[in-house]
Amino acid sequence: MDLDTVIYLAIWDSHRPPEEERRVRANDRDYNEKFQYASNCIMTSKYNIITFLAVNLFEQFQEVANTYFLFLLILQLIPQISSLSWFTTIVPLVLVLSITAVKDATDDYFRHKSDNQVNNRQSQVLIGGILQKEKWMNVRVGDIIKLENNQFVAADLLLLSSSEPHGLCYIETAELDGETNMKVRQSLSVTSELGDPNNLAQFDGEVVCEPPNNKLDRFCGTLYWKDCKYPLSNQNMLLRGCVLRNTESCYGLVIFAGPDTKLMQNSGRTKFKRTSIDRLMNTLVLWIFGFLVCMGVILAIGNAVWEKEVGALFQSFLPWDPPVDNFLFSAFLSFWSYVIILNTVVPISLYVSVEVIRLGHSYFINWDRRMFCSRSNTAAEARTTTLNEELGQVEYIFSDKTGTLTQNIMTFNKCSINGHTYGEVMNILGAQQKRVQALDFSAWNPLAARDFCFYDQSLLDAVMEGEPAVHEFFRVLSLCHTVMSEEKSEGELLYKAQSPDEGALVTAARNFGFVFRSRTPGTVTTQELGKAVTYTLLAILDFNNIRKRMSVIVRNPEGRIRLYCKGADTVLFERLHSCNHELMNVTSDHLNEYAGDGLRTLAVAYRDLSEEQWEEWSEHFRGADKATDCRDDRLAAAYEEIEQDMMLLGATAIEDKLQEGVPETIAILSLANIKIWVLTGDKQETAVNIGYSCKMLTDDMTEIFIVNGHTVQSVREELRKARERMLESTRTRDGGKEAEAQGWGGAPPPSLLESISGEFALIISGHSLAHALEADMEREFLETACACRAVICCRVTPLQKALVVELVKRHKKAVTLAIGDGANDVSMIKTAHIGVGISGQEGIQAVLASDYSFSQFRFLQRLLLVHGRWSYLRMCRFLCYFFYKNFAFTMVHFWFGFFCGFSAQTVYDQYFITLYNIVYTSLPVLAMGIFDQDVPEQRSLEYPKLYEPGQLNLLFNKREFFICIAQGIYTSVVLFFIPYGVLSHATQSNGVPLADYQTFAVTTATALVIVVSVQIALDTGYWTAINHFFIWGSLGTYFTILFAMHSSILFNIFPKQFHFLGSAHNTLGQPVVWLTIALATVICIAPVLAFRFLKLDLKPQLSDTVRHTQLVLQKKRKPGGRAGRGVGGSRRSGYAFAHQEGFGELITSGKNMRLSSLALATFASRHSSSWIDTLRRKKHANSPGAQNTPPTGENSTTSPQAPPLSTSSSAAGEAEQQSNEPVLAHSPDEIALSAIRCTVREVGECSTATVQVNIHLKTSSSTNYMQIHHTCKSTCTSIVCYSTLDRALIL
Amino acid sequence: MMASSYNAKDEDGHHPGSVGSGGPGAVKSKKPDNTAFKQQRLPAWQPILTAGTVLPAFFMIGLIFIPIGIGLLVTSNNIKEFEVRAVAIATSYSCECASLNNRNSPRTKDFSNVFMYYGLSNFYQNHRRYVKSRDDSQLNGDKSSLLNPSKECEPYRTSDKKSIAPCGAIANSLFNDTLELFYIHPNGSRIAIHLVKTGIAWWTDKHVKFRNPGENNNNLSIVFQDTSKPVNWRKPVYELDPSDPDNNGFINEDFIVWMRTAALPTFRKLYRIIQKKKDNMTPTLPPGNYSLEVIYNYPVRSFDGRKRMILSTISWMGGKNPFLGIAYITVGSVCFFLGVVLLIIHHKYGNRNNNADIPN
């Protein structure tokens, strides 16, 4: 649960000498005992009951602020210096320390709890040949433990044997690295034969391996057993935190336990993040200290002069304290005395209050119902409570794609079969029409998957009618794949697909009656329209990134051999038989349409093979397969040979489902001036596709640059070209900037790039990024990228993600936010100022590393625009007021110093000084800091521009700080000199002068409390009952405590402590005093009021205007709606196949299938080089980090295309749905108007038609609108410039 | 617009029960409570500064303050105050006589009490070391503190190995001049004016804060027998006013007044009260010449101090205090003027954009 928190290894652990290598002997506890390896007990808690106080205090005093106050406390104990009683410091200090301690203790309590829970999990340990139940914490290094299916792995294990063939076992590593797909581990063949517990109990192999480290993907060691050496690798390891899947049971040898496991080694200290306000605050506090020292020096000098000129003469009445023998020493002491008095300019409660406010904001985030996702039953969570106000200052968002922008759910959405398109009846009126009944498959197909949705009845009809092309189409989908099936009980099929696309296709076929049921290395069994058919699988021509297609060759029961192929249209179309020309054109149109909708497309084809052709080719193929050198190339050539002259069947379109509300969120965030960069490991085409469907890329962008170079030069060249193009377009737009644009060879002046007016987008791939991130090019890259409205980096490694974030962070001085869901996003989440984890399907690693987590990308807009903005606003207002009130409070002492011989006499009663910050003024400002709102939440989403002040850091910066300070000092002047002026001559109504010290103190203190209360009342923009309660309550408390402290009861008990006896009564009974207080208040507040009014009246901020509109005029806001955009038909290759190669081989080798179901001979005849090796090798070669095998094919086929013109209509549809809803609330006219807009957006082609619509709708209801819409859609095909239309509509 | 529709949809789409609590025994929904507090929708008053509120406020302040100021000023001006700067003669035990001539003397119309103050300048009663140099416990009559005063009293804590009572620098520097006022009858005879020496301290000071030790023991000399008088004093504390046991020892009002330290280095303290005539017909101080006699004990020359004697009458708001009235009038006028200026600015340049048309 809390594995990510700071881990304190057990103390004895740190006493161990660093391990050089680890030796573990199986089943030999005595031997292993010698090395004192860590036990499997983990301890993430910091304290126990006994050490808590000492350790916690020690930690707290490591904070500079706390130490400073301790130092002050010590100063106060020196009588010659002490200008305040010791309790004025110790009371707040103790309060602060205890609040923090309570918080720490609670945290630690939960850590203890989760530790206990983990440590007490049960596991089965092989002790003395018998399996015994043991708690996890009692598992030792060298033990052999048995794991069962779906169990967590208890420690880092060496896999010895498993119930599966070949010692294979499957694990899910979601908790470790966030990847949900299953991974295969295999034991050494020598140990896999051990099998049962009896044999294992005899096992006495010794493992020598590397010491504990945090590298998840690497392990290196050797097993010595029976005088043989066996190398061990990560492939043999089961790491703690993984879950065993699809494996009945397995045995493992504990190599690393507890804190030594890779999981724990990885969960090291998380870097402590600070907000920019924090940093600013620290700077300001330092300045204030400087200021304090200056004042101290001034007053000390004053003291020296006074003691010399006056004090020396005054000695007959007031001699110097014993150690003081001259005025200089007195001045020195007076300096320290003043440091004590004036320390309240930086009150200890500042830090606590800031923490409390942030905690409050965090709770508001946790409590927000609108950031709750009921589907996954998760509420948003602020995992870090210290970053909230920075959410209001974000300028760059770095987003992962899969799982963040998209759901990583593929749905079979449309298809084109034999020139006929089938698919969802997507339509204009969105909501209503969308709810067209999804087809019910279960009625006629008992094997249908229940969660599959398809809306087009005609396809089902076609299947029923037995159209051969349709049948063949689905047959391809049911045969040509590498999916594994699992049938738990009859009819309950479970597909384990390697990529979600493939799963979607097979599931589609399943629902349309072509059910893939099971496979063996040599056969595929399907159920075609209720009839079981077994095909002989002759070959799988596996997928890879270069081929972009995969094929299978099967022999059907009748003995006919067929090749079925699916792949990227561009690739497949080249390999079709010439007779397909016409069909190809039609299909191509369909594909364009699909691509326009942002769907991922695949073309499907088949080829009949004669027996001879097959024989000939398989010979050829075997030759290539057995080759030792260039095996891959030769195989590819063989594949190429057979995949020719194919017959096109059709195409599929899979929707990579966006998360809900993604385009809207992105639109709003970019209106708020936040730049969004997508960093994805996906391919360029996929990324671009998503870019379009979530509206980051649009067709009205001036230009989209694609940087795809492989060398430093080419990348540099491409970046340079991009910049030139930008400048060119800027120049042509606003001309006359040529002069500036001349010196353009080296680094361009950034101001120039910032002034670029067009909308550009940059797409850069991982290998180009590697060059672009080099030290000499990063600035160029950054400037180019930052000038673009959208940046998409594809095929980037996790490290590169972090580097990009780091780059922006370093050079742009902007607040960055990274959002992602998987383990590959952890690095960037940790790097960015704010990390947001999507708590979705993929593991929890990203969430654990994040500062905030929620389950939907769209909540980001609320997090930033509502919570972030408010947090920032509140924090800024809080800080402004806080510094103000403390300066107003403290500086009075400074002025008084000039009238009391610089003797560090305080103006106020010491109790007032003690309580001012923690009682009298703390709660109102806290209430403001927690509850204040300037505009309601809906407005801040409506007017994203309201977010800008945060980005520009307008609300609290050095200037604002000085204004607050100045106001505070002004107030202190008024608070001192007005009572001075009045009271020096005033007398009570009974003739007793009012100018005594105590009266003066009470008057000033009361005036101060009233003035700061009025000021907070002025600052509070949102008066809830709580604010009222706190503000009035504070005033009430002040007077109550004042009268209590000055009462005779307390005096009689402690005559020395409460010598202000009767002051409150005597002072506050005088009308003169109240007149003085009123006067001081008006003089303090009136200028502020006038200034604020002028600012509001002459230069209102947007928030002021919005607030004004909201509150005063209460007028109905203008119905919104941005102009729609044309839907073009440009072609983007929608091909995206999140696939790894190698699984074909895995299947045909049969290694991943149960022994029982296999004909042993099938794979005995095949070459037996380890398929795992091949798989690993290929994986390695394909990983973007490896530079030696550039994926050339991909680049050659995807040369940069002309900027696409279309937006996804599905996205537009959603947007239209968005704009539809407010319509319901307005007048019929508005309905009509908005409806037209929708029409225009959706159809967007025909000016005449739309104008007709306009005229019609002025009078008609929405029913004929639909008809009109349909006519529009059928008749209009041309693209029309739109702005004129819009203008027409507004009339 | 998108934002609002998003909200609406959100509310619709995720209605509680739609998924989260699908059936009986379903997983408990973690959906946060829909309370106004948690959803930050507490009903609130949202004041904003508008011309409609700010400008009237300024005018109101002006309209309230100016009359108050005028009232205060008039009241203050009606108070008669007369001040004598004592031209100190360096020698002690000298008698200084000042004649107060007719013109400056309080007028006939004053039938109320007249208060007599002494004033000191450049005397730092508010110095930190001075202020703390006392033992309130001792002054409250605490026996143990009497014999063992607080360390704060150093160096006026003990003398001759006896504790000082009252200890500390404040007590030690007690003002001990004697002022007497004489009416010089036109016939040349001097009539001493009766000066009341009680009722000049705070009630709480006299009755709660200061108390003689030894409870009911009326013989203060016995109570104080183990203590020593402050070094500057001529007579011990129990001889401050031997004539009146209620004004002797720690509860001597001159002493109490002195012990109430002043806030500023120039201060005055109430010395005596000249009570009004009982018949209410004759003025308290009839016009004429007066003579002030000062028995000069208190050295102020050494630290460049000044002494004054002030006679003053009192109104409902205390003594003469023109500052407050003037300040009120000034502030009131400034506010009014500010109101006018703001009104002009508002009308001329004021933002007229405050309508529904918000640039986005």
Coordinates of N, CA and C in Angstrom, one line a residue, chain A residues 170 181-184 481-484 496-499 502 519 540 542-543 550 1139-1150 1152-1153 1171 1175 1178-1179:
Chain A
Y170 N 3.5 -17.9 -16.2 CA 3.1 -16.6 -16.6 C 2.9 -15.6 -15.4
N181 N 0.1 -6.7 -19.8 CA 0.1 -8.0 -20.6 C 1.0 -9.0 -19.8
M182 N 0.7 -10.2 -20.1 CA 1.4 -11.2 -19.3 C 2.8 -11.5 -19.8
K183 N 3.6 -11.8 -18.9 CA 5.0 -12.2 -19.3 C 5.3 -13.6 -19.0
V184 N 6.2 -14.1 -19.7 CA 6.5 -15.5 -19.6 C 7.8 -15.7 -18.9
H481 N -4.7 -14.7 -36.9 CA -4.3 -14.0 -35.7 C -3.4 -14.9 -34.8
T482 N -3.0 -14.3 -33.7 CA -2.2 -15.1 -32.8 C -2.8 -15.2 -31.4
V483 N -4.1 -15.0 -31.4 CA -4.8 -15.0 -30.1 C -4.9 -16.4 -29.5
M484 N -4.8 -16.5 -28.3 CA -4.9 -17.7 -27.6 C -6.3 -17.7 -26.9
K496 N -7.1 -14.4 -25.1 CA -5.9 -13.7 -24.6 C -5.2 -13.2 -25.8
A497 N -5.5 -11.9 -26.1 CA -4.9 -11.3 -27.3 C -3.6 -10.6 -26.9
Q498 N -2.7 -10.6 -27.8 CA -1.5 -9.9 -27.6 C -1.6 -8.4 -27.8
S499 N -2.4 -8.1 -28.8 CA -2.7 -6.6 -28.9 C -4.2 -6.5 -28.9
E502 N -6.2 -6.9 -32.2 CA -6.4 -8.3 -32.7 C -7.6 -8.9 -31.9
R519 N -6.9 -23.7 -30.4 CA -5.8 -24.0 -31.4 C -4.8 -24.9 -30.8
I540 N 2.3 -19.7 -40.1 CA 1.9 -18.3 -39.7 C 3.0 -17.4 -40.2
D542 N 4.4 -14.3 -39.7 CA 4.2 -13.4 -38.6 C 4.3 -12.0 -38.9
F543 N 3.7 -11.2 -38.0 CA 3.7 -9.8 -38.2 C 5.1 -9.2 -37.8
M550 N 0.2 -9.6 -41.4 CA 0.4 -11.0 -41.1 C -0.5 -11.9 -41.9
H1139 N 1.4 -4.4 -32.0 CA 1.7 -5.8 -32.1 C 3.2 -6.0 -31.9
Q1140 N 3.5 -7.1 -31.4 CA 4.9 -7.6 -31.3 C 5.0 -8.8 -32.2
E1141 N 6.1 -8.9 -32.8 CA 6.2 -10.2 -33.6 C 6.7 -11.3 -32.7
G1142 N 6.6 -12.4 -33.2 CA 7.2 -13.6 -32.5 C 6.2 -14.5 -31.9
F1143 N 5.0 -14.0 -31.8 CA 4.0 -14.9 -31.2 C 3.5 -16.0 -32.2
G1144 N 3.7 -15.7 -33.4 CA 3.4 -16.7 -34.4 C 4.2 -17.9 -34.2
E1145 N 5.5 -17.7 -34.0 CA 6.4 -18.8 -33.7 C 6.1 -19.5 -32.5
L1146 N 5.7 -18.7 -31.5 CA 5.3 -19.3 -30.2 C 4.2 -20.3 -30.3
I1147 N 3.3 -19.9 -31.2 CA 2.1 -20.7 -31.4 C 2.5 -22.0 -32.2
T1148 N 3.2 -21.8 -33.3 CA 3.4 -23.0 -34.1 C 4.4 -23.9 -33.4
S1149 N 5.2 -23.4 -32.5 CA 6.1 -24.3 -31.7 C 5.3 -25.0 -30.7
G1150 N 4.1 -24.4 -30.3 CA 3.3 -25.1 -29.3 C 3.8 -25.0 -27.9
N1152 N 3.6 -22.7 -25.8 CA 2.7 -22.1 -24.8 C 1.4 -22.8 -24.7
M1153 N 1.4 -24.0 -25.2 CA 0.1 -24.8 -25.0 C 0.4 -26.0 -24.1
W1171 N 12.8 -20.7 -28.8 CA 11.9 -19.6 -29.4 C 12.0 -18.4 -28.5
L1175 N 12.5 -14.7 -29.6 CA 11.6 -13.7 -29.2 C 12.3 -12.5 -28.5
K1178 N 14.4 -10.5 -30.9 CA 13.6 -9.6 -31.7 C 13.0 -8.4 -30.9
K1179 N 12.6 -8.7 -29.8 CA 12.1 -7.6 -28.9 C 13.2 -6.6 -28.7

